[in-house]
Tab-separated table of C-alpha atoms in Angstrom:
chain	number	residue	atom	x	y	z
A	1	UNK	CA	0.000	0.000	0.000
A	2	UNK	CA	1.705	3.189	-1.170
A	3	UNK	CA	1.417	6.730	0.068
A	4	UNK	CA	-1.288	8.952	-1.480
A	5	UNK	CA	1.389	10.509	-3.687
A	6	UNK	CA	2.753	7.207	-5.000
A	7	UNK	CA	-0.762	5.774	-5.403
A	8	UNK	CA	-1.794	8.769	-7.489
A	9	UNK	CA	1.321	8.493	-9.631
A	10	UNK	CA	0.713	4.817	-10.160
A	11	UNK	CA	-2.855	5.517	-11.305
A	12	UNK	CA	-1.485	7.937	-13.881
A	13	UNK	CA	0.815	5.290	-15.305
A	14	UNK	CA	-1.862	2.607	-15.126
A	15	UNK	CA	-4.099	4.842	-17.235
A	16	UNK	CA	-1.258	5.232	-19.698
A	17	UNK	CA	-0.608	1.484	-19.968
A	18	UNK	CA	-3.979	-0.181	-19.461
A	19	UNK	CA	-4.706	-0.394	-23.171
A	20	UNK	CA	-1.598	-2.554	-23.705
A	21	UNK	CA	-1.069	-6.201	-22.847
A	22	UNK	CA	0.655	-9.258	-24.200
A	23	UNK	CA	-2.316	-10.231	-26.390
A	24	UNK	CA	-0.417	-9.265	-29.545
A	25	UNK	CA	3.197	-10.424	-29.773
A	26	UNK	CA	5.680	-7.956	-31.099
A	27	UNK	CA	3.644	-4.908	-30.004
A	28	UNK	CA	5.801	-2.282	-28.338
A	29	UNK	CA	4.859	0.611	-26.119
A	30	UNK	CA	5.238	3.894	-27.902
A	31	UNK	CA	5.636	6.869	-25.610
A	32	UNK	CA	5.005	10.450	-26.627
A	33	UNK	CA	6.801	13.464	-25.227
A	34	UNK	CA	3.930	13.760	-22.759
A	35	UNK	CA	4.617	10.244	-21.502
A	36	UNK	CA	8.268	11.101	-20.927
A	37	UNK	CA	7.124	14.091	-18.908
A	38	UNK	CA	4.949	11.776	-16.810
A	39	UNK	CA	8.016	9.627	-16.111
A	40	UNK	CA	9.866	12.663	-14.812
A	41	UNK	CA	6.906	13.642	-12.632
A	42	UNK	CA	6.748	10.103	-11.257
A	43	UNK	CA	10.444	10.177	-10.375
A	44	UNK	CA	9.977	13.461	-8.532
A	45	UNK	CA	7.018	12.020	-6.607
A	46	UNK	CA	9.089	8.997	-5.588
A	47	UNK	CA	11.837	11.291	-4.369
A	48	UNK	CA	9.379	13.169	-2.178
A	49	UNK	CA	7.685	10.022	-0.899
A	50	UNK	CA	10.863	8.143	0.029
A	51	UNK	CA	13.543	10.243	1.782
A	52	UNK	CA	17.162	9.068	1.766
A	53	UNK	CA	17.874	6.249	4.176
A	54	UNK	CA	20.864	6.010	6.448
A	55	UNK	CA	24.156	5.328	4.712
A	56	UNK	CA	25.010	2.731	7.328
A	57	UNK	CA	21.965	0.567	6.513
A	58	UNK	CA	23.154	-2.967	5.813
A	59	UNK	CA	22.218	-4.577	2.485
A	60	UNK	CA	21.327	-8.219	2.958
A	61	UNK	CA	20.777	-10.835	0.228
A	62	UNK	CA	17.298	-11.627	1.562
A	63	UNK	CA	16.245	-7.997	1.048
A	64	UNK	CA	16.005	-8.751	-2.654
A	65	UNK	CA	13.165	-11.234	-2.302
A	66	UNK	CA	11.042	-10.724	0.803
A	67	UNK	CA	13.196	-12.848	3.090
A	68	UNK	CA	13.323	-15.941	0.874
A	69	UNK	CA	16.722	-17.549	1.521
A	70	UNK	CA	18.995	-18.192	-1.430
A	71	UNK	CA	20.611	-21.616	-1.702
A	72	UNK	CA	23.918	-20.173	-2.837
A	73	UNK	CA	25.688	-16.845	-2.507
A	74	UNK	CA	28.771	-15.694	-4.347
A	75	UNK	CA	31.016	-13.117	-2.710
A	76	UNK	CA	31.915	-10.473	-5.265
A	77	UNK	CA	34.437	-7.650	-4.757
A	78	UNK	CA	32.352	-4.519	-5.146
A	79	UNK	CA	32.685	-0.776	-4.840
A	80	UNK	CA	29.638	0.514	-3.008
A	81	UNK	CA	28.433	4.093	-3.458
A	82	UNK	CA	26.478	5.478	-0.527
A	83	UNK	CA	25.172	8.809	0.724
A	84	UNK	CA	26.627	10.593	3.707
A	85	UNK	CA	24.977	13.901	4.579
A	86	UNK	CA	23.755	14.199	1.022
A	87	UNK	CA	27.164	13.534	-0.550
A	88	UNK	CA	28.262	10.498	-2.536
A	89	UNK	CA	30.947	8.490	-0.804
A	90	UNK	CA	32.709	5.436	-2.209
A	91	UNK	CA	33.493	2.471	0.008
A	92	UNK	CA	36.205	0.456	-1.799
A	93	UNK	CA	36.107	-3.291	-2.216
A	94	UNK	CA	33.284	-4.180	0.139
A	95	UNK	CA	32.196	-7.792	-0.227
A	96	UNK	CA	28.528	-8.195	-1.092
A	97	UNK	CA	26.502	-11.307	-1.847
A	98	UNK	CA	25.253	-11.819	-5.389
A	99	UNK	CA	21.775	-13.318	-4.940
A	100	UNK	CA	20.793	-16.418	-6.884
A	101	UNK	CA	17.716	-18.569	-7.352
A	102	UNK	CA	17.140	-22.209	-8.245
A	103	UNK	CA	15.471	-23.069	-11.555
A	104	UNK	CA	15.223	-26.669	-12.779
A	105	UNK	CA	18.118	-27.591	-10.514
A	106	UNK	CA	20.322	-24.768	-11.833
A	107	UNK	CA	21.725	-22.038	-9.589
A	108	UNK	CA	21.000	-18.879	-11.576
A	109	UNK	CA	22.319	-15.393	-10.742
A	110	UNK	CA	19.543	-12.820	-10.524
A	111	UNK	CA	21.405	-10.725	-13.079
A	112	UNK	CA	21.783	-12.571	-16.385
A	113	UNK	CA	24.180	-11.244	-19.021
A	114	UNK	CA	22.469	-10.632	-22.370
A	115	UNK	CA	24.349	-11.278	-25.618
A	116	UNK	CA	22.310	-9.282	-28.133
A	117	UNK	CA	25.246	-6.852	-28.298
A	118	UNK	CA	27.400	-9.499	-30.009
A	119	UNK	CA	24.790	-10.270	-32.676
A	120	UNK	CA	26.739	-8.178	-35.190
A	121	UNK	CA	23.950	-5.625	-35.578
A	122	UNK	CA	26.008	-3.126	-33.580
A	123	UNK	CA	29.201	-3.435	-35.621
A	124	UNK	CA	32.285	-5.626	-35.798
A	125	UNK	CA	32.731	-8.129	-32.962
A	126	UNK	CA	36.193	-9.129	-31.777
A	127	UNK	CA	35.465	-12.698	-30.657
A	128	UNK	CA	38.609	-13.098	-28.595
A	129	UNK	CA	37.869	-9.886	-26.720
A	130	UNK	CA	34.244	-10.927	-26.223
A	131	UNK	CA	35.337	-14.259	-24.724
A	132	UNK	CA	37.837	-12.508	-22.445
A	133	UNK	CA	35.161	-10.135	-21.153
A	134	UNK	CA	32.726	-13.026	-20.615
A	135	UNK	CA	35.373	-14.676	-18.458
A	136	UNK	CA	35.605	-11.477	-16.414
A	137	UNK	CA	31.844	-11.569	-15.856
A	138	UNK	CA	32.025	-15.220	-14.826
A	139	UNK	CA	34.861	-14.608	-12.367
A	140	UNK	CA	32.746	-11.860	-10.774
A	141	UNK	CA	29.868	-14.305	-10.241
A	142	UNK	CA	27.736	-13.459	-13.288
A	143	UNK	CA	27.690	-16.988	-14.670
A	144	UNK	CA	24.505	-17.045	-16.794
A	145	UNK	CA	24.347	-15.748	-20.371
A	146	UNK	CA	21.245	-15.163	-22.497
A	147	UNK	CA	21.275	-15.419	-26.302
A	148	UNK	CA	19.240	-16.688	-29.271
A	149	UNK	CA	19.662	-18.696	-32.449
A	150	UNK	CA	19.021	-15.450	-34.386
A	151	UNK	CA	21.635	-13.374	-32.512
A	152	UNK	CA	24.268	-13.778	-35.214
A	153	UNK	CA	27.381	-15.494	-33.789
A	154	UNK	CA	26.246	-15.243	-30.150
A	155	UNK	CA	25.846	-18.997	-29.663
A	156	UNK	CA	29.246	-19.644	-31.275
A	157	UNK	CA	30.917	-17.024	-29.089
A	158	UNK	CA	29.372	-18.671	-26.029
A	159	UNK	CA	30.752	-21.987	-27.302
A	160	UNK	CA	34.244	-20.487	-27.561
A	161	UNK	CA	33.835	-19.055	-24.055
A	162	UNK	CA	32.617	-22.384	-22.704
A	163	UNK	CA	35.568	-24.176	-24.290
A	164	UNK	CA	37.984	-21.653	-22.755
A	165	UNK	CA	36.978	-22.765	-19.271
A	166	UNK	CA	37.388	-26.049	-17.440
A	167	UNK	CA	35.034	-28.740	-18.695
A	168	UNK	CA	33.854	-29.403	-15.161
A	169	UNK	CA	32.851	-25.746	-14.664
A	170	UNK	CA	29.163	-26.519	-14.279
A	171	UNK	CA	28.417	-23.064	-12.874
A	172	UNK	CA	28.419	-21.574	-16.396
A	173	UNK	CA	24.902	-21.450	-17.853
A	174	UNK	CA	23.867	-20.710	-21.437
A	175	UNK	CA	20.233	-19.783	-22.108
A	176	UNK	CA	19.299	-19.636	-25.771
A	177	UNK	CA	16.090	-19.002	-27.702
A	178	UNK	CA	14.330	-20.891	-30.476
A	179	UNK	CA	12.875	-18.250	-32.831
A	180	UNK	CA	11.427	-19.892	-35.940
A	181	UNK	CA	9.404	-18.159	-38.635
A	182	UNK	CA	5.690	-18.970	-38.147
A	183	UNK	CA	4.512	-21.734	-40.414
A	184	UNK	CA	4.341	-25.548	-40.392
A	185	UNK	CA	6.479	-26.892	-37.555
A	186	UNK	CA	7.634	-30.321	-38.657
A	187	UNK	CA	9.477	-32.261	-35.972
A	188	UNK	CA	12.582	-32.439	-38.159
A	189	UNK	CA	12.705	-28.640	-38.438
A	190	UNK	CA	12.609	-28.173	-34.658
A	191	UNK	CA	15.128	-30.951	-34.033
A	192	UNK	CA	17.560	-29.508	-36.590
A	193	UNK	CA	17.413	-26.058	-34.981
A	194	UNK	CA	17.980	-27.371	-31.457
A	195	UNK	CA	20.855	-29.577	-32.609
A	196	UNK	CA	22.451	-26.591	-34.368
A	197	UNK	CA	22.286	-24.545	-31.158
A	198	UNK	CA	23.754	-27.416	-29.164
A	199	UNK	CA	26.705	-27.761	-31.546
A	200	UNK	CA	27.322	-24.010	-31.689
A	201	UNK	CA	27.311	-23.710	-27.900
A	202	UNK	CA	29.485	-26.840	-27.529
A	203	UNK	CA	27.304	-28.465	-24.877
A	204	UNK	CA	25.741	-31.942	-24.691
A	205	UNK	CA	22.541	-30.484	-23.212
A	206	UNK	CA	21.131	-26.986	-23.662
A	207	UNK	CA	20.621	-25.451	-20.221
A	208	UNK	CA	17.483	-23.650	-21.362
A	209	UNK	CA	15.580	-23.080	-24.589
A	210	UNK	CA	13.179	-20.133	-24.642
A	211	UNK	CA	10.564	-20.396	-27.394
A	212	UNK	CA	9.394	-17.237	-29.173
A	213	UNK	CA	6.428	-16.958	-31.565
A	214	UNK	CA	4.852	-13.773	-32.875
A	215	UNK	CA	1.759	-14.930	-34.808
A	216	UNK	CA	-0.841	-16.456	-32.515
A	217	UNK	CA	-3.255	-16.878	-35.443
A	218	UNK	CA	-0.924	-19.673	-36.588
A	219	UNK	CA	-1.441	-22.455	-34.057
A	220	UNK	CA	1.668	-24.287	-35.210
A	221	UNK	CA	3.271	-22.987	-32.026
A	222	UNK	CA	1.637	-25.925	-30.239
A	223	UNK	CA	3.348	-28.399	-32.590
A	224	UNK	CA	6.694	-26.706	-32.033
A	225	UNK	CA	6.280	-26.716	-28.269
A	226	UNK	CA	5.255	-30.376	-28.220
A	227	UNK	CA	8.439	-31.279	-30.081
A	228	UNK	CA	10.527	-29.163	-27.714
A	229	UNK	CA	8.948	-30.981	-24.756
A	230	UNK	CA	9.840	-34.292	-26.386
A	231	UNK	CA	13.446	-33.163	-26.893
A	232	UNK	CA	13.556	-32.103	-23.259
A	233	UNK	CA	12.407	-35.562	-22.214
A	234	UNK	CA	15.193	-37.081	-24.363
A	235	UNK	CA	17.830	-35.039	-22.529
A	236	UNK	CA	18.685	-32.434	-25.181
A	237	UNK	CA	17.095	-29.584	-23.193
A	238	UNK	CA	17.251	-29.022	-19.450
A	239	UNK	CA	14.712	-26.218	-18.927
A	240	UNK	CA	11.910	-25.395	-21.358
A	241	UNK	CA	10.804	-21.777	-21.328
A	242	UNK	CA	9.134	-18.975	-23.281
A	243	UNK	CA	9.956	-15.434	-24.276
A	244	UNK	CA	7.361	-12.690	-24.817
A	245	UNK	CA	4.395	-15.059	-24.643
A	246	UNK	CA	1.093	-13.906	-23.173
A	247	UNK	CA	-0.744	-15.548	-20.267
A	248	UNK	CA	-3.405	-17.138	-22.477
A	249	UNK	CA	-0.810	-19.120	-24.410
A	250	UNK	CA	1.034	-20.014	-21.205
A	251	UNK	CA	-2.195	-21.564	-19.946
A	252	UNK	CA	-2.598	-23.478	-23.220
A	253	UNK	CA	0.809	-25.053	-22.743
A	254	UNK	CA	0.050	-25.815	-19.106
A	255	UNK	CA	-3.276	-27.436	-19.992
A	256	UNK	CA	-1.403	-29.588	-22.535
A	257	UNK	CA	0.815	-30.905	-19.742
A	258	UNK	CA	3.925	-28.947	-20.767
A	259	UNK	CA	5.937	-27.734	-17.770
A	260	UNK	CA	7.371	-24.243	-18.193
A	261	UNK	CA	10.427	-23.040	-16.297
A	262	UNK	CA	10.124	-19.338	-17.141
A	263	UNK	CA	8.842	-16.615	-19.431
A	264	UNK	CA	11.066	-13.687	-20.437
A	265	UNK	CA	9.049	-10.460	-20.685
A	266	UNK	CA	9.287	-6.707	-20.250
A	267	UNK	CA	8.528	-5.775	-16.630
A	268	UNK	CA	9.627	-2.493	-15.115
A	269	UNK	CA	8.643	0.670	-13.290
A	270	UNK	CA	6.788	1.937	-16.364
A	271	UNK	CA	5.615	-1.409	-17.775
A	272	UNK	CA	3.451	-3.314	-15.292
A	273	UNK	CA	1.517	-5.424	-17.802
A	274	UNK	CA	2.572	-8.781	-16.334
A	275	UNK	CA	1.033	-7.890	-12.957
A	276	UNK	CA	-2.596	-8.223	-14.061
A	277	UNK	CA	-2.704	-11.887	-15.112
A	278	UNK	CA	0.776	-13.269	-15.699
A	279	UNK	CA	2.276	-12.835	-12.226
A	280	UNK	CA	-0.618	-14.592	-10.418
A	281	UNK	CA	-0.507	-17.475	-12.911
A	282	UNK	CA	3.276	-17.830	-12.582
A	283	UNK	CA	3.019	-17.871	-8.791
A	284	UNK	CA	0.326	-20.543	-8.994
A	285	UNK	CA	2.372	-22.734	-11.361
A	286	UNK	CA	5.870	-22.062	-10.021
A	287	UNK	CA	7.027	-20.372	-13.231
A	288	UNK	CA	9.842	-17.814	-13.065
A	289	UNK	CA	9.694	-14.463	-14.828
A	290	UNK	CA	12.997	-13.401	-16.372
A	291	UNK	CA	12.440	-9.701	-16.903
A	292	UNK	CA	14.115	-7.147	-19.112
A	293	UNK	CA	13.799	-3.388	-19.156
A	294	UNK	CA	14.734	-3.174	-15.478
A	295	UNK	CA	17.826	-3.608	-13.349
A	296	UNK	CA	17.003	-6.936	-11.688
A	297	UNK	CA	15.434	-10.242	-12.762
A	298	UNK	CA	12.572	-11.710	-10.715
């Protein structure tokens, strides 16, 4: 329950967003200059509603998730910025815990490193440098990487990175996406795509495959998902997930007996769409939401 100021601000944003949901894949929120102004007003309201807290307040891992204990914590050297009498002060090399959660038996950091930047769409990619920087992330405790079969050489770069580390380094996780063009989904087509990802990433089993589909009028997505579930049962896929699917389709998969590990969607301060139907359904079914557009996965 927020203060009157925050409640009023939330109503403003709810009015702005209530005409949008995940009923049409690929639809994006388009904000006008007026919407940007509303964001600034909202930030000001938050600043008035929540005064600065004491700089000495301890940050605990359980603060990230309502007291739910994490099965594993990784100590990461960190430089913490705090406020002391209104001034920024840097505390060098404090050790903080990087919170994790368990998904399908995997220990997953709550911050997952995305690999869209190495798709090639942003310019030339130095693969050796990319692998070196991925190793730096891993050494700091950020051991999960998110990519897709359509992200250019991303899967191959992950494979090079994986090969650069010890074979027994099971902490490294690679989450990819299966993004086919809508149309007939023959089993052989799905199998070929998953096998290609497995070979590119140089792993015997894909840690997670996130299925994306943008034309719900083509019900072939059910055929594709059934094949993916079969490949999971055969050991080729560890966790079977979705990306940018709506709640209605999630329920269709659930009713068909397909167990989902997660759904990757936009969820942030200005995009609350998942809260209306998706969050309650995920809580009921034990499905994780991997969220983008914010600073922390849930």
